[in-house]
Short mmCIF file of C-alpha atoms (C1' of nucleotides) in Angstrom, two decimals:
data_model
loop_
_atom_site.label_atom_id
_atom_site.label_comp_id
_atom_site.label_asym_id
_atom_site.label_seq_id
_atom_site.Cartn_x
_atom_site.Cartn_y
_atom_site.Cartn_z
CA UNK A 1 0.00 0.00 0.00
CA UNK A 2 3.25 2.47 -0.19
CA UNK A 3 2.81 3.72 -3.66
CA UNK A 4 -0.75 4.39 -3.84
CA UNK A 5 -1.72 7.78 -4.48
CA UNK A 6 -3.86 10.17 -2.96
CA UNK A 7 -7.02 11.54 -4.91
CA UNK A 8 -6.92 14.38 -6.10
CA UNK A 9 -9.32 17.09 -4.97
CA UNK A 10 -11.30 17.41 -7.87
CA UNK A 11 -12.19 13.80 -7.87
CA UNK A 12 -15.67 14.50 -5.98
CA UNK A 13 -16.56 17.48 -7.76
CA UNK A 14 -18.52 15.66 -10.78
CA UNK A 15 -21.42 13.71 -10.84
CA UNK A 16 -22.31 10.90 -8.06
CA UNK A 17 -22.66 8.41 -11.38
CA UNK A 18 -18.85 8.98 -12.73
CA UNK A 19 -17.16 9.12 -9.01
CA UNK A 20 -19.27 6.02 -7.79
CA UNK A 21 -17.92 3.45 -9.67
CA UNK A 22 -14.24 4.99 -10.04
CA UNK A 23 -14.24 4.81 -5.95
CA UNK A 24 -14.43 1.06 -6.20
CA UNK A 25 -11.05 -0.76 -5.80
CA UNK A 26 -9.77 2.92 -4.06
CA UNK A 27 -8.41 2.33 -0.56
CA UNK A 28 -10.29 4.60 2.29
CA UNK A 29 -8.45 5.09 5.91
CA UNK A 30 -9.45 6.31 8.94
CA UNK A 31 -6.53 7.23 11.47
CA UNK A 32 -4.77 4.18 9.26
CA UNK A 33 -7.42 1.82 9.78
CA UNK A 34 -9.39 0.76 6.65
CA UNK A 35 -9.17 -1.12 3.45
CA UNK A 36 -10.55 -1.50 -0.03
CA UNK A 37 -13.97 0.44 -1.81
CA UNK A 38 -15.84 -2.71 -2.60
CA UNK A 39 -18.93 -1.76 -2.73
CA UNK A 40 -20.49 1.58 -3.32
CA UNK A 41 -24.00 3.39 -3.76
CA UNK A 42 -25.13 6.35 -5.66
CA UNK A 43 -27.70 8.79 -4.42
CA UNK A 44 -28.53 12.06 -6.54
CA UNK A 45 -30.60 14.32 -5.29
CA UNK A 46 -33.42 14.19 -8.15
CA UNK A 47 -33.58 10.29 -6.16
CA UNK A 48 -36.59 10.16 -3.90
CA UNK A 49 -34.54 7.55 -1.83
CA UNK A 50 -32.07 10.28 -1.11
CA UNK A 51 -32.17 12.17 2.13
CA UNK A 52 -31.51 15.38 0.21
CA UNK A 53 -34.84 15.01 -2.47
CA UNK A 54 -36.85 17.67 -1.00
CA UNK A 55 -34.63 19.56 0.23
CA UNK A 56 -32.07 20.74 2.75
CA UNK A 57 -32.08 20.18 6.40
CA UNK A 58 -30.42 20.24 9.04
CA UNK A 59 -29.43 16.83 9.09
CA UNK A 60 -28.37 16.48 5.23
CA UNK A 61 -26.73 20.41 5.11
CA UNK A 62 -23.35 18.92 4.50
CA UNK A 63 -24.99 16.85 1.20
CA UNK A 64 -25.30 20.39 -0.03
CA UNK A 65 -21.84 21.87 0.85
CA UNK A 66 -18.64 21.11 -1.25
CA UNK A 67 -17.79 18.08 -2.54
CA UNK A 68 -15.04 15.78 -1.49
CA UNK A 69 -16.72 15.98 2.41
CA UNK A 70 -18.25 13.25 4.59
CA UNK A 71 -21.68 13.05 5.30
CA UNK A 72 -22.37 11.06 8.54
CA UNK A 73 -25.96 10.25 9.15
CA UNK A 74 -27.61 7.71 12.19
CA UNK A 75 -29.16 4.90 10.49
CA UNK A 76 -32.10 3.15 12.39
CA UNK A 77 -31.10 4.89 15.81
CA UNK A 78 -27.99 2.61 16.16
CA UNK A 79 -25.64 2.65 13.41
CA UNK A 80 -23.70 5.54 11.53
CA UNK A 81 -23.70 5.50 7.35
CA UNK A 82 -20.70 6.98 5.80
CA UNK A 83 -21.15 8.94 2.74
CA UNK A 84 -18.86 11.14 0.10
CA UNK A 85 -19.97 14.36 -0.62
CA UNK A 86 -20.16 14.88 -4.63
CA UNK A 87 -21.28 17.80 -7.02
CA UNK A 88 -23.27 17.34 -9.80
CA UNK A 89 -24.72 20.69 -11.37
CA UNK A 90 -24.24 21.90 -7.81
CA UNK A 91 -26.48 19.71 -6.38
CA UNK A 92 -26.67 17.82 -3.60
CA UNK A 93 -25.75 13.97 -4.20
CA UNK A 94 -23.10 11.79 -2.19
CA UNK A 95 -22.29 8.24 -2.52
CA UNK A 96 -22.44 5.94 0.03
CA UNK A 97 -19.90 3.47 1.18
CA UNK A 98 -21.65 0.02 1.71
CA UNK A 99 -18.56 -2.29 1.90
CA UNK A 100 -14.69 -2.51 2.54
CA UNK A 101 -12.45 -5.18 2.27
CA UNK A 102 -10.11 -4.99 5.19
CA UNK A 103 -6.51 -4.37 4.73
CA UNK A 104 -5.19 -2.25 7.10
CA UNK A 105 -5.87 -1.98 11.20
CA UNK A 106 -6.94 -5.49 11.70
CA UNK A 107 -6.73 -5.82 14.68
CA UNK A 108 -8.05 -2.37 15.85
CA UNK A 109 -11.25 -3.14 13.40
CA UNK A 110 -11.63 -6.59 14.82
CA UNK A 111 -11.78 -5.30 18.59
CA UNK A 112 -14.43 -2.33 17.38
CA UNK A 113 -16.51 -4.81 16.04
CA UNK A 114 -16.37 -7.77 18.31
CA UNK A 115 -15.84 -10.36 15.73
CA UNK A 116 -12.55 -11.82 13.51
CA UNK A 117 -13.98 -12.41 10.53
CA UNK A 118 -12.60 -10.22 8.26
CA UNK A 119 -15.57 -10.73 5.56
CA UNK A 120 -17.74 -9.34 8.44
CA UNK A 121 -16.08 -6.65 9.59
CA UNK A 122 -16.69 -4.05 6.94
CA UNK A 123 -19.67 -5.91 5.20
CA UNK A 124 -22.59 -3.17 5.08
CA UNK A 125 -22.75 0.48 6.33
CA UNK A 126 -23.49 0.44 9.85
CA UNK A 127 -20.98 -2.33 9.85
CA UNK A 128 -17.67 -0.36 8.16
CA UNK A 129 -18.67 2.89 10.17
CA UNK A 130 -18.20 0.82 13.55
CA UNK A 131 -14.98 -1.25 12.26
CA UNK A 132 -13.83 2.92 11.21
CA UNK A 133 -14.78 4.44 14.49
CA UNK A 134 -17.21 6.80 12.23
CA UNK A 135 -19.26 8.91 14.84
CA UNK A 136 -20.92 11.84 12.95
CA UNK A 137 -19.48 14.46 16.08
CA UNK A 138 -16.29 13.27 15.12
CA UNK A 139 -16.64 13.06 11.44
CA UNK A 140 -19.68 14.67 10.24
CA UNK A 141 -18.61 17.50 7.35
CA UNK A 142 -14.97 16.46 7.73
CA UNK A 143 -12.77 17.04 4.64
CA UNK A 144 -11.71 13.57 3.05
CA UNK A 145 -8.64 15.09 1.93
CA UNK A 146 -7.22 15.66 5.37
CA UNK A 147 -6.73 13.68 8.73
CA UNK A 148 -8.05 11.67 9.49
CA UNK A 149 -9.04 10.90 6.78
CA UNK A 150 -7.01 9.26 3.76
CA UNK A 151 -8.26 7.89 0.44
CA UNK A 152 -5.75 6.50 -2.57
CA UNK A 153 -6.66 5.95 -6.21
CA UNK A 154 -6.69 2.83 -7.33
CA UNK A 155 -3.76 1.50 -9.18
CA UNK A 156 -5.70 -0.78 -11.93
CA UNK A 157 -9.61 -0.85 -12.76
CA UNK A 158 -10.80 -3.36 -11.05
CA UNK A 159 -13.91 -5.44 -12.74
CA UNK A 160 -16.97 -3.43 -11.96
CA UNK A 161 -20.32 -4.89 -11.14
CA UNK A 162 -23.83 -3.22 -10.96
CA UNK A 163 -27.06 -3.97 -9.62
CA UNK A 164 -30.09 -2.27 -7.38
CA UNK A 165 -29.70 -0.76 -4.05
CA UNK A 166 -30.14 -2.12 -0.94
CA UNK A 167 -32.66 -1.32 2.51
CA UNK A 168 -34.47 1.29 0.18
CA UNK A 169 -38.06 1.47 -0.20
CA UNK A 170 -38.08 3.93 -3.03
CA UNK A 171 -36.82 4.15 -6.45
CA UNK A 172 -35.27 0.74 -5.13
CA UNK A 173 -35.04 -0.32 -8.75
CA UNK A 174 -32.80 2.02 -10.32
CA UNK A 175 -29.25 0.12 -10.53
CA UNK A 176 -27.22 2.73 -8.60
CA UNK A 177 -25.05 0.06 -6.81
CA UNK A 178 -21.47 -0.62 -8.09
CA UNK A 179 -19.54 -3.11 -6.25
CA UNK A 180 -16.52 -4.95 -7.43
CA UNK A 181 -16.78 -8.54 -8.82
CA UNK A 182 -16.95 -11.59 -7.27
CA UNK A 183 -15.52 -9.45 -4.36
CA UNK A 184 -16.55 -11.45 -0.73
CA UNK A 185 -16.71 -8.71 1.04
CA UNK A 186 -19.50 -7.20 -0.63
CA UNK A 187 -22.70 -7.25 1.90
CA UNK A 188 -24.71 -8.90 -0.49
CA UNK A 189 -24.22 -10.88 -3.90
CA UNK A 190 -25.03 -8.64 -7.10
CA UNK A 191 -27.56 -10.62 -9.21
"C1'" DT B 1 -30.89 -22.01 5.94
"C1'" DA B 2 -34.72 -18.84 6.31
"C1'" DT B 3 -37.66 -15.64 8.24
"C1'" DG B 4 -38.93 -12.15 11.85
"C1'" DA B 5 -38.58 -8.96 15.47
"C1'" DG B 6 -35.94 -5.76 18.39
"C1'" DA B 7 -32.68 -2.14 19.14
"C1'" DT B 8 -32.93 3.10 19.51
"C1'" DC B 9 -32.72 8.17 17.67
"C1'" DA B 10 -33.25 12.10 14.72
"C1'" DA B 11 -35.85 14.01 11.11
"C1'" DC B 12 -40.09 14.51 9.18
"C1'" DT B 13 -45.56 14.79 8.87
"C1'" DG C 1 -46.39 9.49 16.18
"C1'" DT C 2 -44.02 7.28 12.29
"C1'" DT C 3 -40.22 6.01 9.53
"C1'" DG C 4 -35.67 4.73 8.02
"C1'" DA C 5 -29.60 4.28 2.63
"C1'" DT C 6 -29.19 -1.46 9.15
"C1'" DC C 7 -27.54 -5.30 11.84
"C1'" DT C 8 -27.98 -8.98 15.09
"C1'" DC C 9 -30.03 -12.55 17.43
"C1'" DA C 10 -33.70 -15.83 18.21
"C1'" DT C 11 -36.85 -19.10 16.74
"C1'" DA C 12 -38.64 -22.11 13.06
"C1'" DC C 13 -38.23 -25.31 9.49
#
DNA sequence: TATGAGATCAACT
DNA sequence: GTTGATCTCATAC
């Protein structure tokens, strides 16, 4: 993991639909602890599943800030959801980080979560935010570009899958989930 | 293996 | 008062 480069800033400044699947097979840290994009989700904001169709609020203000920023949002009252801020049209849109496959911090990902399989720890959302240590006071509107936050291009593209979302109950249909292929450390298979 | 409910909180109606 | 971009555990085949 030595050579890998940094993104550049402009990376997140173009639409949710060309950063999504170029973010899969990137490596994302938190205070060194993280792995490999395997799984990703797009969410524009003309997308009545996303939190920021109808609007801003208080909750999604950062989806409409500048790109390249994490959005943090509590999921169900008991898990965080870690998102990248992106800027279509100057819109709000982000894309949200569904999966990891664990490379780096092991052990300090393993004792977050309770558990040593490594194709659990960063399987799903709620799941990667815990293995992170994602708490939106600590990482809500945070710049991705700075500490503690890290995130390196990939070095090759990776084979790139597609398919629908996941836990949404509208527009569920439209195929807005990249993950990469035959990956096991997706959170679930893409049909 | 598969299905179902509970946990728990902030935003929204 | 209801819902949700989820996960885990328990109970039932």
């Amino acid at each position: 993991m030595a050579k890998a480069q940094k993104l550049k800033p402009g990376f997140f400044a173009r639409s949710v639909h060309k950063v999504a699947p170029e973010l899969i097979g990137a490596t994302l840290l938190v205070d060194g602890v993280g792995g490999v994009i395997v799984e990703v989700e797009a969410y524009h904001h003309t997308d009545p599943a996303a939190h920021s169709f109808g609007g801003q609020t208080e909750r999604n203000a950062v989806m409409f800030g500048p790109p390249g920023r994490a959005y943090v949002y509590r999921s169900y009252g008991i898990h965080w959801c870690l998102n990248f801020v992106c800027e279509p049209e100057g819109s709000a849109s982000a894309v949200l980080i569904r999966a990891l496959e664990p490379t780096e911090g092991l052990a300090a990902m393993s004792r977050r979560r309770g558990l040593k399989d490594e194709r659990l720890l960063c399987s799903g959302p709620g799941r990667l935010a815990q293995a992170l240590g994602i708490t939106r006071d600590k990482h809500n509107g945070k710049r991705l570009d700075i500490a503690p936050f890290q995130v390196f291009a990939r070095e090759s593209v990776p084979e790139i899958t597609d398919g629908v979302r996941i836990g949404i109950s509208k527009a569920a249909e439209l195929p807005w989930r990249y993950g990469l292929k035959e990956s096991a450390f997706v959170s679930r298979k893409f049909v």
